[in-house]
Amino acid sequence: MSARAVPFHCPFCGEEDLRPHEAEDGTSPHGSWECHSCLRAFKVSMIGQLRRPASATSSSTATGGAR
């Protein structure tokens, strides 16, 4: 997974008019974006990966894997 993944839609209004957000002092916090449709700024960050439940992995391997 890339550390520079770009969001495709605003999480608030769903529009696609997103641009990197820069603070007034010229700094650009990592993962900050602004939506020019609803005029909101937001930050995207990855928390981590989830572990698959043991029942989901064992049932898919028992039936022959993914479809």
mmCIF file of N, CA and C in Angstrom:
data_model
loop_
_atom_site.group_PDB
_atom_site.id
_atom_site.type_symbol
_atom_site.label_atom_id
_atom_site.label_comp_id
_atom_site.label_asym_id
_atom_site.label_seq_id
_atom_site.Cartn_x
_atom_site.Cartn_y
_atom_site.Cartn_z
ATOM 1 N N MET A 1 0.839 -1.177 0.000
ATOM 2 C CA MET A 1 0.000 0.000 0.000
ATOM 3 C C MET A 1 0.883 1.238 0.000
ATOM 4 N N SER A 2 0.520 2.188 -0.784
ATOM 5 C CA SER A 2 1.296 3.412 -0.904
ATOM 6 C C SER A 2 0.936 4.393 0.205
ATOM 7 N N ALA A 3 1.927 5.105 0.700
ATOM 8 C CA ALA A 3 1.684 6.136 1.707
ATOM 9 C C ALA A 3 1.062 7.374 1.076
ATOM 10 N N ARG A 4 1.018 7.434 -0.242
ATOM 11 C CA ARG A 4 0.484 8.600 -0.942
ATOM 12 C C ARG A 4 -0.843 8.292 -1.628
ATOM 13 N N ALA A 5 -1.628 7.452 -1.047
ATOM 14 C CA ALA A 5 -2.919 7.128 -1.640
ATOM 15 C C ALA A 5 -3.809 8.372 -1.653
ATOM 16 N N VAL A 6 -4.519 8.560 -2.732
ATOM 17 C CA VAL A 6 -5.362 9.736 -2.917
ATOM 18 C C VAL A 6 -6.824 9.344 -2.752
ATOM 19 N N PRO A 7 -7.580 10.065 -1.915
ATOM 20 C CA PRO A 7 -9.012 9.787 -1.827
ATOM 21 C C PRO A 7 -9.702 10.237 -3.113
ATOM 22 N N PHE A 8 -10.702 9.496 -3.532
ATOM 23 C CA PHE A 8 -11.413 9.827 -4.767
ATOM 24 C C PHE A 8 -12.683 10.623 -4.521
ATOM 25 N N HIS A 9 -13.234 10.541 -3.300
ATOM 26 C CA HIS A 9 -14.485 11.233 -2.977
ATOM 27 C C HIS A 9 -14.369 11.885 -1.604
ATOM 28 N N CYS A 10 -15.051 12.999 -1.440
ATOM 29 C CA CYS A 10 -15.133 13.659 -0.140
ATOM 30 C C CYS A 10 -15.969 12.784 0.796
ATOM 31 N N PRO A 11 -15.501 12.527 2.034
ATOM 32 C CA PRO A 11 -16.284 11.703 2.960
ATOM 33 C C PRO A 11 -17.542 12.401 3.474
ATOM 34 N N PHE A 12 -17.671 13.697 3.254
ATOM 35 C CA PHE A 12 -18.826 14.444 3.741
ATOM 36 C C PHE A 12 -19.911 14.606 2.685
ATOM 37 N N CYS A 13 -19.521 15.019 1.465
ATOM 38 C CA CYS A 13 -20.535 15.292 0.438
ATOM 39 C C CYS A 13 -20.471 14.332 -0.747
ATOM 40 N N GLY A 14 -19.378 13.570 -0.880
ATOM 41 C CA GLY A 14 -19.268 12.594 -1.960
ATOM 42 C C GLY A 14 -18.756 13.151 -3.277
ATOM 43 N N GLU A 15 -18.480 14.439 -3.340
ATOM 44 C CA GLU A 15 -17.981 15.039 -4.579
ATOM 45 C C GLU A 15 -16.517 14.683 -4.810
ATOM 46 N N GLU A 16 -16.040 14.935 -6.026
ATOM 47 C CA GLU A 16 -14.685 14.556 -6.412
ATOM 48 C C GLU A 16 -13.732 15.743 -6.535
ATOM 49 N N ASP A 17 -14.155 16.935 -6.168
ATOM 50 C CA ASP A 17 -13.336 18.141 -6.319
ATOM 51 C C ASP A 17 -12.395 18.291 -5.119
ATOM 52 N N LEU A 18 -11.400 17.404 -5.013
ATOM 53 C CA LEU A 18 -10.474 17.382 -3.888
ATOM 54 C C LEU A 18 -9.104 17.894 -4.303
ATOM 55 N N ARG A 19 -8.471 18.606 -3.371
ATOM 56 C CA ARG A 19 -7.112 19.111 -3.588
ATOM 57 C C ARG A 19 -6.338 18.970 -2.290
ATOM 58 N N PRO A 20 -5.009 18.834 -2.364
ATOM 59 C CA PRO A 20 -4.221 18.783 -1.124
ATOM 60 C C PRO A 20 -4.436 20.055 -0.305
ATOM 61 N N HIS A 21 -4.569 19.898 1.008
ATOM 62 C CA HIS A 21 -4.827 21.037 1.897
ATOM 63 C C HIS A 21 -3.512 21.619 2.385
ATOM 64 N N GLU A 22 -3.378 22.922 2.307
ATOM 65 C CA GLU A 22 -2.223 23.622 2.860
ATOM 66 C C GLU A 22 -2.718 24.615 3.894
ATOM 67 N N ALA A 23 -2.089 24.598 5.047
ATOM 68 C CA ALA A 23 -2.454 25.532 6.107
ATOM 69 C C ALA A 23 -2.050 26.947 5.700
ATOM 70 N N GLU A 24 -2.567 27.942 6.418
ATOM 71 C CA GLU A 24 -2.286 29.339 6.081
ATOM 72 C C GLU A 24 -0.807 29.686 6.174
ATOM 73 N N ASP A 25 -0.059 28.968 7.020
ATOM 74 C CA ASP A 25 1.372 29.259 7.150
ATOM 75 C C ASP A 25 2.206 28.562 6.077
ATOM 76 N N GLY A 26 1.553 27.888 5.137
ATOM 77 C CA GLY A 26 2.254 27.259 4.020
ATOM 78 C C GLY A 26 2.620 25.808 4.233
ATOM 79 N N THR A 27 2.390 25.292 5.432
ATOM 80 C CA THR A 27 2.695 23.884 5.682
ATOM 81 C C THR A 27 1.562 23.017 5.156
ATOM 82 N N SER A 28 1.881 21.805 4.842
ATOM 83 C CA SER A 28 0.879 20.865 4.349
ATOM 84 C C SER A 28 0.926 19.609 5.207
ATOM 85 N N PRO A 29 0.035 19.487 6.206
ATOM 86 C CA PRO A 29 0.034 18.288 7.048
ATOM 87 C C PRO A 29 -0.192 17.037 6.207
ATOM 88 N N HIS A 30 0.534 15.964 6.511
ATOM 89 C CA HIS A 30 0.455 14.731 5.735
ATOM 90 C C HIS A 30 -0.971 14.175 5.736
ATOM 91 N N GLY A 31 -1.488 13.875 4.561
ATOM 92 C CA GLY A 31 -2.807 13.275 4.431
ATOM 93 C C GLY A 31 -3.963 14.248 4.516
ATOM 94 N N SER A 32 -3.704 15.540 4.442
ATOM 95 C CA SER A 32 -4.766 16.542 4.551
ATOM 96 C C SER A 32 -5.282 16.919 3.172
ATOM 97 N N TRP A 33 -6.601 16.960 3.055
ATOM 98 C CA TRP A 33 -7.262 17.273 1.783
ATOM 99 C C TRP A 33 -8.356 18.285 2.021
ATOM 100 N N GLU A 34 -8.707 19.028 0.989
ATOM 101 C CA GLU A 34 -9.830 19.961 1.073
ATOM 102 C C GLU A 34 -10.775 19.713 -0.086
ATOM 103 N N CYS A 35 -12.058 19.803 0.212
ATOM 104 C CA CYS A 35 -13.101 19.624 -0.795
ATOM 105 C C CYS A 35 -13.582 21.008 -1.205
ATOM 106 N N HIS A 36 -13.499 21.308 -2.485
ATOM 107 C CA HIS A 36 -13.923 22.619 -2.963
ATOM 108 C C HIS A 36 -15.419 22.662 -3.262
ATOM 109 N N SER A 37 -16.112 21.546 -3.082
ATOM 110 C CA SER A 37 -17.569 21.544 -3.243
ATOM 111 C C SER A 37 -18.263 21.938 -1.946
ATOM 112 N N CYS A 38 -17.886 21.299 -0.832
ATOM 113 C CA CYS A 38 -18.537 21.602 0.448
ATOM 114 C C CYS A 38 -17.653 22.450 1.365
ATOM 115 N N LEU A 39 -16.436 22.801 0.885
ATOM 116 C CA LEU A 39 -15.510 23.671 1.613
ATOM 117 C C LEU A 39 -15.112 23.115 2.975
ATOM 118 N N ARG A 40 -14.873 21.806 3.035
ATOM 119 C CA ARG A 40 -14.399 21.165 4.262
ATOM 120 C C ARG A 40 -12.987 20.647 4.045
ATOM 121 N N ALA A 41 -12.208 20.645 5.097
ATOM 122 C CA ALA A 41 -10.871 20.057 5.073
ATOM 123 C C ALA A 41 -10.903 18.817 5.960
ATOM 124 N N PHE A 42 -10.201 17.776 5.540
ATOM 125 C CA PHE A 42 -10.178 16.534 6.307
ATOM 126 C C PHE A 42 -8.830 15.864 6.143
ATOM 127 N N LYS A 43 -8.555 14.908 7.019
ATOM 128 C CA LYS A 43 -7.290 14.189 6.999
ATOM 129 C C LYS A 43 -7.572 12.702 6.848
ATOM 130 N N VAL A 44 -6.786 12.054 6.008
ATOM 131 C CA VAL A 44 -6.915 10.618 5.788
ATOM 132 C C VAL A 44 -5.673 9.944 6.350
ATOM 133 N N SER A 45 -5.873 8.941 7.191
ATOM 134 C CA SER A 45 -4.735 8.186 7.711
ATOM 135 C C SER A 45 -5.137 6.730 7.882
ATOM 136 N N MET A 46 -4.164 5.857 7.730
ATOM 137 C CA MET A 46 -4.416 4.427 7.899
ATOM 138 C C MET A 46 -4.111 4.044 9.339
ATOM 139 N N ILE A 47 -5.040 3.365 9.973
ATOM 140 C CA ILE A 47 -4.854 2.922 11.347
ATOM 141 C C ILE A 47 -4.096 1.599 11.372
ATOM 142 N N GLY A 48 -4.460 0.682 10.483
ATOM 143 C CA GLY A 48 -3.812 -0.627 10.415
ATOM 144 C C GLY A 48 -4.674 -1.592 9.637
ATOM 145 N N GLN A 49 -4.248 -2.825 9.582
ATOM 146 C CA GLN A 49 -5.015 -3.851 8.890
ATOM 147 C C GLN A 49 -5.742 -4.719 9.901
ATOM 148 N N LEU A 50 -6.924 -5.159 9.514
ATOM 149 C CA LEU A 50 -7.713 -6.033 10.369
ATOM 150 C C LEU A 50 -7.355 -7.485 10.108
ATOM 151 N N ARG A 51 -7.447 -8.285 11.135
ATOM 152 C CA ARG A 51 -7.222 -9.707 10.990
ATOM 153 C C ARG A 51 -8.529 -10.372 10.569
ATOM 154 N N ARG A 52 -8.459 -11.282 9.614
ATOM 155 C CA ARG A 52 -9.668 -11.996 9.195
ATOM 156 C C ARG A 52 -10.108 -12.946 10.304
ATOM 157 N N PRO A 53 -11.414 -13.101 10.492
ATOM 158 C CA PRO A 53 -11.893 -14.072 11.483
ATOM 159 C C PRO A 53 -11.445 -15.480 11.100
ATOM 160 N N ALA A 54 -11.151 -16.305 12.080
ATOM 161 C CA ALA A 54 -10.677 -17.667 11.823
ATOM 162 C C ALA A 54 -11.725 -18.478 11.073
ATOM 163 N N SER A 55 -12.998 -18.260 11.327
ATOM 164 C CA SER A 55 -14.051 -19.023 10.651
ATOM 165 C C SER A 55 -14.135 -18.675 9.170
ATOM 166 N N ALA A 56 -13.856 -17.428 8.792
ATOM 167 C CA ALA A 56 -13.939 -17.022 7.386
ATOM 168 C C ALA A 56 -12.810 -17.632 6.569
ATOM 169 N N THR A 57 -11.603 -17.709 7.121
ATOM 170 C CA THR A 57 -10.483 -18.267 6.363
ATOM 171 C C THR A 57 -10.580 -19.777 6.265
ATOM 172 N N SER A 58 -11.051 -20.437 7.318
ATOM 173 C CA SER A 58 -11.127 -21.896 7.266
ATOM 174 C C SER A 58 -12.261 -22.362 6.361
ATOM 175 N N SER A 59 -13.372 -21.627 6.302
ATOM 176 C CA SER A 59 -14.485 -22.046 5.448
ATOM 177 C C SER A 59 -14.167 -21.822 3.975
ATOM 178 N N SER A 60 -13.401 -20.773 3.644
ATOM 179 C CA SER A 60 -13.083 -20.529 2.242
ATOM 180 C C SER A 60 -12.074 -21.545 1.727
ATOM 181 N N THR A 61 -11.156 -21.990 2.558
ATOM 182 C CA THR A 61 -10.187 -22.989 2.105
ATOM 183 C C THR A 61 -10.831 -24.361 2.024
ATOM 184 N N ALA A 62 -11.813 -24.624 2.864
ATOM 185 C CA ALA A 62 -12.475 -25.926 2.839
ATOM 186 C C ALA A 62 -13.363 -26.080 1.608
ATOM 187 N N THR A 63 -13.889 -24.985 1.087
ATOM 188 C CA THR A 63 -14.786 -25.065 -0.072
ATOM 189 C C THR A 63 -14.063 -24.816 -1.384
ATOM 190 N N GLY A 64 -12.757 -24.668 -1.344
ATOM 191 C CA GLY A 64 -12.027 -24.500 -2.590
ATOM 192 C C GLY A 64 -11.548 -23.089 -2.836
ATOM 193 N N GLY A 65 -11.621 -22.204 -1.845
ATOM 194 C CA GLY A 65 -11.089 -20.851 -1.999
ATOM 195 C C GLY A 65 -12.112 -19.872 -2.523
ATOM 196 N N ALA A 66 -11.601 -18.782 -3.031
ATOM 197 C CA ALA A 66 -12.473 -17.707 -3.524
ATOM 198 C C ALA A 66 -13.128 -18.089 -4.838
ATOM 199 N N ARG A 67 -14.274 -17.479 -5.072
ATOM 200 C CA ARG A 67 -15.009 -17.770 -6.310
ATOM 201 C C ARG A 67 -14.537 -16.953 -7.453
#
